[in-house]
CSV table of C-alpha atoms in Angstrom, one decimal:
chain,number,residue,atom,x,y,z
A,51,UNK,CA,-6.9,7.8,-14.1
A,52,UNK,CA,-7.8,5.7,-11.0
A,53,UNK,CA,-6.3,7.4,-7.9
A,54,UNK,CA,-4.9,5.1,-5.3
A,55,UNK,CA,-4.5,6.2,-1.7
A,56,UNK,CA,-3.0,4.3,1.3
A,57,UNK,CA,-3.3,4.7,5.0
A,58,UNK,CA,-1.4,5.2,7.1
A,59,UNK,CA,1.6,6.6,5.3
A,60,UNK,CA,3.9,5.1,7.9
A,61,UNK,CA,3.6,3.1,11.0
A,62,UNK,CA,5.9,1.8,13.7
A,63,UNK,CA,5.5,-1.8,14.9
A,64,UNK,CA,7.3,-4.5,16.8
A,65,UNK,CA,8.3,-8.1,15.8
A,66,UNK,CA,5.3,-10.3,16.4
A,67,UNK,CA,2.7,-7.5,15.9
A,68,UNK,CA,-0.2,-7.7,13.6
A,69,UNK,CA,-0.2,-4.9,11.0
A,70,UNK,CA,-3.0,-3.8,8.7
A,71,UNK,CA,-2.6,-1.3,5.8
A,72,UNK,CA,-5.5,0.1,3.9
A,73,UNK,CA,-5.7,1.0,0.2
A,74,UNK,CA,-8.5,2.8,-1.4
A,75,UNK,CA,-9.2,3.4,-5.1
A,76,UNK,CA,-11.1,6.3,-6.5
A,77,UNK,CA,-13.5,4.0,-8.3
A,78,UNK,CA,-14.3,0.3,-8.2
A,79,UNK,CA,-11.5,-1.9,-9.5
A,80,UNK,CA,-13.3,-5.3,-9.3
A,81,UNK,CA,-10.7,-6.9,-7.2
A,82,UNK,CA,-7.8,-6.1,-9.5
A,83,UNK,CA,-5.6,-5.0,-6.7
A,84,UNK,CA,-2.0,-6.1,-6.1
A,85,UNK,CA,0.4,-5.4,-3.3
A,86,UNK,CA,4.2,-5.0,-3.4
A,87,UNK,CA,6.9,-4.9,-0.8
A,88,UNK,CA,10.0,-2.7,-1.4
A,89,UNK,CA,13.2,-2.7,0.6
A,90,UNK,CA,15.7,0.2,0.4
A,91,UNK,CA,17.8,0.0,-2.8
A,92,UNK,CA,15.7,-2.8,-4.2
A,93,UNK,CA,13.0,-3.2,-6.8
A,94,UNK,CA,9.5,-3.8,-5.5
A,95,UNK,CA,8.5,-7.5,-5.2
A,96,UNK,CA,5.0,-8.9,-5.7
A,97,UNK,CA,3.3,-9.9,-2.4
A,98,UNK,CA,-0.3,-10.4,-3.3
A,99,UNK,CA,-2.3,-10.3,-6.5
A,100,UNK,CA,-6.0,-10.1,-7.3
A,101,UNK,CA,-6.8,-8.9,-3.8
A,102,UNK,CA,-6.0,-12.0,-1.8
A,103,UNK,CA,-3.8,-14.5,-3.8
A,104,UNK,CA,-0.2,-15.1,-2.8
A,105,UNK,CA,2.5,-15.7,-5.4
A,106,UNK,CA,4.6,-18.8,-4.9
A,107,UNK,CA,7.2,-18.3,-2.1
A,108,UNK,CA,5.3,-15.5,-0.2
A,109,UNK,CA,4.9,-16.4,3.5
A,110,UNK,CA,1.4,-17.1,4.7
A,111,UNK,CA,1.6,-14.4,7.3
A,112,UNK,CA,0.7,-12.0,4.5
A,113,UNK,CA,-2.9,-11.8,3.6
A,114,UNK,CA,-5.1,-9.5,1.6
A,115,UNK,CA,-8.8,-8.7,1.5
A,116,UNK,CA,-11.4,-6.2,0.4
A,117,UNK,CA,-13.6,-5.4,-2.5
A,118,UNK,CA,-14.9,-2.5,-4.5
A,119,UNK,CA,-12.8,0.4,-3.5
A,120,UNK,CA,-11.3,-0.6,-0.2
A,121,UNK,CA,-8.6,-3.2,0.3
A,122,UNK,CA,-6.3,-4.3,3.1
A,123,UNK,CA,-3.0,-5.9,3.5
A,124,UNK,CA,-2.4,-7.7,6.8
A,125,UNK,CA,0.8,-9.0,8.2
A,126,UNK,CA,0.3,-11.3,11.1
A,127,UNK,CA,3.3,-12.0,13.4
A,128,UNK,CA,5.5,-9.3,11.9
A,129,UNK,CA,9.1,-10.6,11.2
A,130,UNK,CA,12.3,-8.6,11.1
A,131,UNK,CA,12.5,-9.0,7.3
A,132,UNK,CA,9.0,-7.4,6.9
A,133,UNK,CA,10.2,-3.9,7.8
A,134,UNK,CA,9.8,-2.2,4.4
A,135,UNK,CA,7.6,0.0,2.3
A,136,UNK,CA,4.3,-1.5,0.9
A,137,UNK,CA,2.5,-0.3,-2.2
A,138,UNK,CA,-0.9,-1.2,-3.6
A,139,UNK,CA,-1.5,-1.1,-7.3
A,140,UNK,CA,-4.6,-1.4,-9.4
A,141,UNK,CA,-4.5,-3.5,-12.5
A,142,UNK,CA,-8.1,-2.8,-13.5
A,143,UNK,CA,-7.5,-0.2,-16.2
A,144,UNK,CA,-4.8,1.7,-17.9
A,145,UNK,CA,-2.9,3.7,-16.9
A,146,UNK,CA,-1.9,1.3,-14.2
A,147,UNK,CA,-1.5,3.2,-11.0
A,148,UNK,CA,0.2,2.7,-7.6
A,149,UNK,CA,-0.6,4.0,-4.1
A,150,UNK,CA,1.9,6.3,-2.4
A,151,UNK,CA,3.2,3.7,-0.1
A,152,UNK,CA,3.2,2.8,3.6
A,153,UNK,CA,6.5,2.5,5.4
A,154,UNK,CA,6.6,0.0,8.2
A,155,UNK,CA,9.5,0.6,10.6
A,156,UNK,CA,10.6,-0.7,13.9
A,157,UNK,CA,9.1,0.7,17.0
B,279,UNK,CA,14.9,-18.2,-13.5
B,280,UNK,CA,13.8,-15.0,-15.2
B,281,UNK,CA,16.2,-12.1,-15.1
B,282,UNK,CA,15.7,-8.6,-16.4
B,283,UNK,CA,18.5,-6.1,-16.6
B,284,UNK,CA,18.2,-2.5,-17.5
B,285,UNK,CA,21.1,-0.8,-19.4
B,286,UNK,CA,21.6,2.8,-20.6
B,287,UNK,CA,23.2,6.1,-19.7
B,288,UNK,CA,22.8,7.3,-16.2
B,289,UNK,CA,23.0,10.9,-17.1
B,290,UNK,CA,21.0,12.7,-19.8
B,291,UNK,CA,21.0,16.4,-20.7
B,292,UNK,CA,17.7,18.4,-20.6
B,293,UNK,CA,15.8,18.4,-23.9
B,294,UNK,CA,17.6,15.2,-25.0
B,295,UNK,CA,16.3,11.7,-25.3
B,296,UNK,CA,16.5,9.1,-22.5
B,297,UNK,CA,17.1,5.6,-24.0
B,298,UNK,CA,17.1,2.4,-22.0
B,299,UNK,CA,17.1,-1.2,-22.9
B,300,UNK,CA,15.9,-4.2,-20.9
B,301,UNK,CA,17.6,-7.5,-21.6
B,302,UNK,CA,15.5,-10.5,-20.7
B,303,UNK,CA,17.0,-13.9,-19.9
B,304,UNK,CA,15.5,-17.1,-18.6
B,305,UNK,CA,12.3,-16.5,-20.6
B,306,UNK,CA,11.3,-15.3,-24.1
B,307,UNK,CA,9.7,-12.0,-24.7
B,308,UNK,CA,7.5,-13.9,-27.2
B,309,UNK,CA,6.0,-16.2,-24.6
B,310,UNK,CA,2.5,-14.8,-25.4
B,311,UNK,CA,1.1,-14.4,-21.9
B,312,UNK,CA,3.2,-11.5,-20.8
B,313,UNK,CA,3.5,-7.8,-21.3
B,314,UNK,CA,6.9,-6.1,-20.9
B,315,UNK,CA,6.7,-2.9,-19.0
B,316,UNK,CA,8.6,0.2,-17.9
B,317,UNK,CA,8.0,1.8,-14.5
B,318,UNK,CA,9.8,4.6,-12.9
B,319,UNK,CA,10.2,5.8,-9.3
B,320,UNK,CA,11.1,9.2,-8.1
B,321,UNK,CA,10.8,10.8,-4.6
B,322,UNK,CA,8.3,13.3,-5.9
B,323,UNK,CA,5.9,11.1,-7.9
B,324,UNK,CA,6.3,7.7,-6.3
B,325,UNK,CA,5.9,4.7,-8.6
B,326,UNK,CA,4.7,5.6,-12.1
B,327,UNK,CA,3.7,3.2,-14.9
B,328,UNK,CA,5.3,4.4,-18.1
B,329,UNK,CA,4.0,1.9,-20.6
B,330,UNK,CA,4.1,-1.7,-21.9
B,331,UNK,CA,4.6,-3.7,-25.0
B,332,UNK,CA,3.4,-7.1,-26.2
B,333,UNK,CA,5.6,-9.3,-28.4
B,334,UNK,CA,3.5,-8.4,-31.4
B,335,UNK,CA,4.7,-4.8,-31.0
B,336,UNK,CA,1.4,-3.5,-29.6
B,337,UNK,CA,2.2,-0.9,-27.1
B,338,UNK,CA,0.3,1.1,-24.5
B,339,UNK,CA,1.5,4.3,-22.8
B,340,UNK,CA,0.6,6.4,-19.8
B,341,UNK,CA,-1.3,9.4,-21.2
B,342,UNK,CA,0.8,11.7,-19.0
B,343,UNK,CA,3.8,10.7,-21.2
B,344,UNK,CA,2.1,9.7,-24.4
B,345,UNK,CA,3.5,12.4,-26.6
B,346,UNK,CA,7.1,11.8,-25.4
B,347,UNK,CA,7.5,8.1,-25.0
B,348,UNK,CA,7.9,5.1,-27.2
B,349,UNK,CA,8.6,1.4,-26.4
B,350,UNK,CA,9.9,-1.1,-28.8
B,351,UNK,CA,10.7,-4.8,-28.7
B,352,UNK,CA,13.2,-7.0,-30.4
B,353,UNK,CA,12.1,-10.6,-30.1
B,354,UNK,CA,15.2,-11.9,-31.8
B,355,UNK,CA,17.3,-10.5,-29.0
B,356,UNK,CA,14.8,-10.9,-26.2
B,357,UNK,CA,15.0,-7.3,-25.3
B,358,UNK,CA,12.8,-4.3,-25.2
B,359,UNK,CA,13.6,-0.6,-25.1
B,360,UNK,CA,12.3,2.7,-23.8
B,361,UNK,CA,12.8,6.1,-25.5
B,362,UNK,CA,11.6,9.3,-23.6
B,363,UNK,CA,12.3,12.5,-25.5
B,364,UNK,CA,12.5,16.1,-24.4
B,365,UNK,CA,13.5,15.2,-20.9
B,366,UNK,CA,13.5,17.6,-18.0
B,367,UNK,CA,14.7,17.4,-14.4
B,368,UNK,CA,11.2,16.0,-13.6
B,369,UNK,CA,12.2,12.8,-15.5
B,370,UNK,CA,15.0,12.1,-13.0
B,371,UNK,CA,14.1,8.7,-11.5
B,372,UNK,CA,15.0,5.1,-11.1
B,373,UNK,CA,13.7,3.3,-14.1
B,374,UNK,CA,12.6,-0.3,-13.8
B,375,UNK,CA,11.7,-2.8,-16.5
B,376,UNK,CA,9.3,-5.5,-15.5
B,377,UNK,CA,7.3,-8.5,-16.8
B,378,UNK,CA,3.6,-8.2,-16.3
B,379,UNK,CA,1.9,-11.6,-16.3
B,380,UNK,CA,-1.6,-11.4,-17.8
B,381,UNK,CA,-3.1,-14.6,-16.5
B,382,UNK,CA,-2.6,-17.4,-14.0
B,383,UNK,CA,-4.7,-20.5,-14.6
B,384,UNK,CA,-6.9,-18.6,-17.0
B,385,UNK,CA,-7.6,-15.8,-14.6
B,386,UNK,CA,-6.6,-12.3,-15.5
B,387,UNK,CA,-4.2,-10.9,-12.9
B,388,UNK,CA,-2.0,-8.4,-14.7
B,389,UNK,CA,0.8,-8.7,-12.1
B,390,UNK,CA,4.3,-7.2,-12.3
B,391,UNK,CA,5.9,-10.5,-11.1
B,392,UNK,CA,9.5,-9.9,-12.1
B,393,UNK,CA,11.5,-6.7,-12.0
B,394,UNK,CA,14.9,-5.6,-13.1
B,395,UNK,CA,17.1,-4.1,-10.4
B,396,UNK,CA,16.4,-0.6,-11.7
B,397,UNK,CA,18.7,2.1,-13.1
B,398,UNK,CA,19.0,5.6,-11.9
B,399,UNK,CA,18.7,8.2,-14.7
B,400,UNK,CA,19.6,11.8,-13.8
B,401,UNK,CA,18.6,14.6,-16.1
B,402,UNK,CA,21.1,17.4,-15.7
B,403,UNK,CA,23.3,19.6,-17.8
């Protein structure tokens, strides 16, 4: 199985901040990296696919990058609705695996 | 607008079988570009992919659950189902069904782009 790790596990930030979350895979996943946002009591929602592409409707303040085994999710100009938990997920090989999550809360 | 809805018992006894169904509306499970997946989330294990099925009936499972899980699909009803047998307290989780889109503009993405709201299943006597 491909092990996904994330750092930090949590962070505190303020509205307007720029936030970066890092995701690492235990082996190269050739850019097959997705990001999800989850709010309490809700299902995860797709935020970024294939490392850096945004699904329709996702605000452009979200961006993704990276390659090989290290990837980033950046939220520029953090908004109140962005306080949530973020998960990375590799879609390179089965079993599909998720990172443990990064909780972004209000400073 | 695609909508997925999980249904099934919220309480299952240890050693019995957990059975859930996902009803799909707004799209057909036979669309041909999508897999239909089950994912669960528990405090202890985070998000865990259980398995997926294509409209042809071809299914893939997480090896960690392989000997206990089966997923089936009913294209006439646009629904797919999960059976997990010999459950223990470790199987207590929120269970989600999801659509996994294989490709966008010919590019493979394998993205869970639509999720059900999730259903909590507790394993307890």
